[in-house]
Amino acid sequence: MLYLKVKSIALHLNKERAKEFVEVCRAHAEASKKDDGNIEFKMKYILLPGAVKVTFIELWKDRAALEKHNKAAQGRDHISKINEMRVYREVIERETED
């Protein structure tokens, strides 16, 4: 199995843009849960003054499933919106044996 933790931070957002960022991230999480090979996909967020910090915690069957998800996600509208709004992205990845 492959465990993935992705943090995205969007800065300099007013209240409405912060809500929009959270909703777009939520749409990504809901779509990702349906991708083949997904075992678990959680989203957590913190609203800060002028910023939003979103963390996705993902568990995938294997690297092939994650790569297929990544390829499919690039064609989804919400990914381009997330990329447009965020200023920081950190990926923490760890593979585990069954």
PDB file of C-alpha atoms in Angstrom:
ATOM      1  CA  MET A   1       0.000   0.000   0.000  1.00  0.00           C
ATOM      2  CA  LEU A   2       1.035   3.572  -0.528  1.00  0.00           C
ATOM      3  CA  TYR A   3       0.334   6.281   2.039  1.00  0.00           C
ATOM      4  CA  LEU A   4       0.388   9.889   0.908  1.00  0.00           C
ATOM      5  CA  LYS A   5      -0.034  13.099   2.866  1.00  0.00           C
ATOM      6  CA  VAL A   6      -0.327  16.290   0.814  1.00  0.00           C
ATOM      7  CA  LYS A   7      -0.485  19.766   2.326  1.00  0.00           C
ATOM      8  CA  SER A   8      -1.684  22.749   0.292  1.00  0.00           C
ATOM      9  CA  ILE A   9      -1.726  26.300   1.570  1.00  0.00           C
ATOM     10  CA  ALA A  10      -3.502  29.225  -0.089  1.00  0.00           C
ATOM     11  CA  LEU A  11      -2.585  32.708   1.109  1.00  0.00           C
ATOM     12  CA  HIS A  12      -3.946  36.225   0.727  1.00  0.00           C
ATOM     13  CA  LEU A  13      -7.569  35.122   0.441  1.00  0.00           C
ATOM     14  CA  ASN A  14     -10.597  37.027   1.555  1.00  0.00           C
ATOM     15  CA  LYS A  15     -13.342  35.070   3.312  1.00  0.00           C
ATOM     16  CA  GLU A  16     -15.223  34.216   0.105  1.00  0.00           C
ATOM     17  CA  ARG A  17     -12.084  33.022  -1.724  1.00  0.00           C
ATOM     18  CA  ALA A  18     -11.115  30.931   1.313  1.00  0.00           C
ATOM     19  CA  LYS A  19     -14.516  29.220   1.229  1.00  0.00           C
ATOM     20  CA  GLU A  20     -14.105  28.647  -2.510  1.00  0.00           C
ATOM     21  CA  PHE A  21     -10.689  27.039  -1.978  1.00  0.00           C
ATOM     22  CA  VAL A  22     -12.114  24.668   0.646  1.00  0.00           C
ATOM     23  CA  GLU A  23     -15.035  23.719  -1.609  1.00  0.00           C
ATOM     24  CA  VAL A  24     -12.772  23.041  -4.577  1.00  0.00           C
ATOM     25  CA  CYS A  25     -10.523  20.885  -2.377  1.00  0.00           C
ATOM     26  CA  ARG A  26     -13.589  19.070  -1.059  1.00  0.00           C
ATOM     27  CA  ALA A  27     -14.697  18.343  -4.651  1.00  0.00           C
ATOM     28  CA  HIS A  28     -11.245  16.904  -5.349  1.00  0.00           C
ATOM     29  CA  ALA A  29     -11.451  14.670  -2.279  1.00  0.00           C
ATOM     30  CA  GLU A  30     -14.912  13.380  -3.210  1.00  0.00           C
ATOM     31  CA  ALA A  31     -13.856  12.598  -6.782  1.00  0.00           C
ATOM     32  CA  SER A  32     -10.638  10.952  -5.597  1.00  0.00           C
ATOM     33  CA  LYS A  33     -12.485   8.603  -3.255  1.00  0.00           C
ATOM     34  CA  LYS A  34     -14.105   7.078  -6.351  1.00  0.00           C
ATOM     35  CA  ASP A  35     -10.828   6.430  -8.194  1.00  0.00           C
ATOM     36  CA  ASP A  36      -9.789   2.803  -8.650  1.00  0.00           C
ATOM     37  CA  GLY A  37      -7.295   1.666  -6.053  1.00  0.00           C
ATOM     38  CA  ASN A  38      -8.242   4.269  -3.446  1.00  0.00           C
ATOM     39  CA  ILE A  39      -8.518   2.765   0.009  1.00  0.00           C
ATOM     40  CA  GLU A  40      -9.010   5.985   1.951  1.00  0.00           C
ATOM     41  CA  PHE A  41      -9.034   9.698   1.138  1.00  0.00           C
ATOM     42  CA  LYS A  42      -9.536  12.280   3.887  1.00  0.00           C
ATOM     43  CA  MET A  43      -9.433  16.042   3.791  1.00  0.00           C
ATOM     44  CA  LYS A  44      -8.809  18.339   6.745  1.00  0.00           C
ATOM     45  CA  TYR A  45      -8.534  22.110   6.685  1.00  0.00           C
ATOM     46  CA  ILE A  46      -7.787  25.053   8.914  1.00  0.00           C
ATOM     47  CA  LEU A  47      -9.003  28.570   8.174  1.00  0.00           C
ATOM     48  CA  LEU A  48      -6.457  31.183   9.197  1.00  0.00           C
ATOM     49  CA  PRO A  49      -6.657  34.968   8.826  1.00  0.00           C
ATOM     50  CA  GLY A  50      -6.106  35.488   5.098  1.00  0.00           C
ATOM     51  CA  ALA A  51      -5.153  31.858   4.438  1.00  0.00           C
ATOM     52  CA  VAL A  52      -6.345  28.254   4.306  1.00  0.00           C
ATOM     53  CA  LYS A  53      -4.285  25.152   5.041  1.00  0.00           C
ATOM     54  CA  VAL A  54      -5.673  21.934   3.507  1.00  0.00           C
ATOM     55  CA  THR A  55      -4.262  18.489   4.154  1.00  0.00           C
ATOM     56  CA  PHE A  56      -5.189  15.432   2.122  1.00  0.00           C
ATOM     57  CA  ILE A  57      -4.460  12.068   3.703  1.00  0.00           C
ATOM     58  CA  GLU A  58      -4.543   9.346   1.073  1.00  0.00           C
ATOM     59  CA  LEU A  59      -4.112   5.585   1.109  1.00  0.00           C
ATOM     60  CA  TRP A  60      -3.709   3.834  -2.240  1.00  0.00           C
ATOM     61  CA  LYS A  61      -3.599   0.150  -3.151  1.00  0.00           C
ATOM     62  CA  ASP A  62      -0.229   0.581  -4.865  1.00  0.00           C
ATOM     63  CA  ARG A  63       1.917   3.049  -6.792  1.00  0.00           C
ATOM     64  CA  ALA A  64       0.156   2.182 -10.081  1.00  0.00           C
ATOM     65  CA  ALA A  65      -3.203   3.194  -8.583  1.00  0.00           C
ATOM     66  CA  LEU A  66      -1.734   6.480  -7.332  1.00  0.00           C
ATOM     67  CA  GLU A  67      -0.189   7.248 -10.719  1.00  0.00           C
ATOM     68  CA  LYS A  68      -3.493   6.492 -12.468  1.00  0.00           C
ATOM     69  CA  HIS A  69      -5.286   8.806 -10.013  1.00  0.00           C
ATOM     70  CA  ASN A  70      -2.731  11.577 -10.577  1.00  0.00           C
ATOM     71  CA  LYS A  71      -3.155  11.332 -14.344  1.00  0.00           C
ATOM     72  CA  ALA A  72      -6.971  11.378 -14.112  1.00  0.00           C
ATOM     73  CA  ALA A  73      -6.956  14.248 -11.601  1.00  0.00           C
ATOM     74  CA  GLN A  74      -4.988  16.509 -13.943  1.00  0.00           C
ATOM     75  CA  GLY A  75      -7.969  16.551 -16.304  1.00  0.00           C
ATOM     76  CA  ARG A  76     -10.434  17.639 -13.626  1.00  0.00           C
ATOM     77  CA  ASP A  77     -11.440  21.299 -13.362  1.00  0.00           C
ATOM     78  CA  HIS A  78     -10.968  21.501  -9.617  1.00  0.00           C
ATOM     79  CA  ILE A  79      -7.268  20.585  -9.858  1.00  0.00           C
ATOM     80  CA  SER A  80      -6.520  23.579 -12.066  1.00  0.00           C
ATOM     81  CA  LYS A  81      -8.443  25.800  -9.620  1.00  0.00           C
ATOM     82  CA  ILE A  82      -6.514  24.384  -6.648  1.00  0.00           C
ATOM     83  CA  ASN A  83      -3.208  24.914  -8.452  1.00  0.00           C
ATOM     84  CA  GLU A  84      -4.217  28.450  -9.364  1.00  0.00           C
ATOM     85  CA  MET A  85      -5.163  29.394  -5.798  1.00  0.00           C
ATOM     86  CA  ARG A  86      -2.472  27.741  -3.723  1.00  0.00           C
ATOM     87  CA  VAL A  87       0.989  29.119  -3.123  1.00  0.00           C
ATOM     88  CA  TYR A  88       2.551  26.179  -1.324  1.00  0.00           C
ATOM     89  CA  ARG A  89       2.428  22.408  -1.689  1.00  0.00           C
ATOM     90  CA  GLU A  90       4.259  19.776   0.323  1.00  0.00           C
ATOM     91  CA  VAL A  91       4.052  16.053  -0.335  1.00  0.00           C
ATOM     92  CA  ILE A  92       4.972  13.473   2.266  1.00  0.00           C
ATOM     93  CA  GLU A  93       4.971   9.983   0.855  1.00  0.00           C
ATOM     94  CA  ARG A  94       5.664   6.635   2.456  1.00  0.00           C
ATOM     95  CA  GLU A  95       5.219   3.140   1.097  1.00  0.00           C
ATOM     96  CA  THR A  96       4.234   0.398   3.493  1.00  0.00           C
ATOM     97  CA  GLU A  97       4.241  -3.348   3.136  1.00  0.00           C
ATOM     98  CA  ASP A  98       1.115  -5.413   3.744  1.00  0.00           C
TER      99      ASP A  98
END
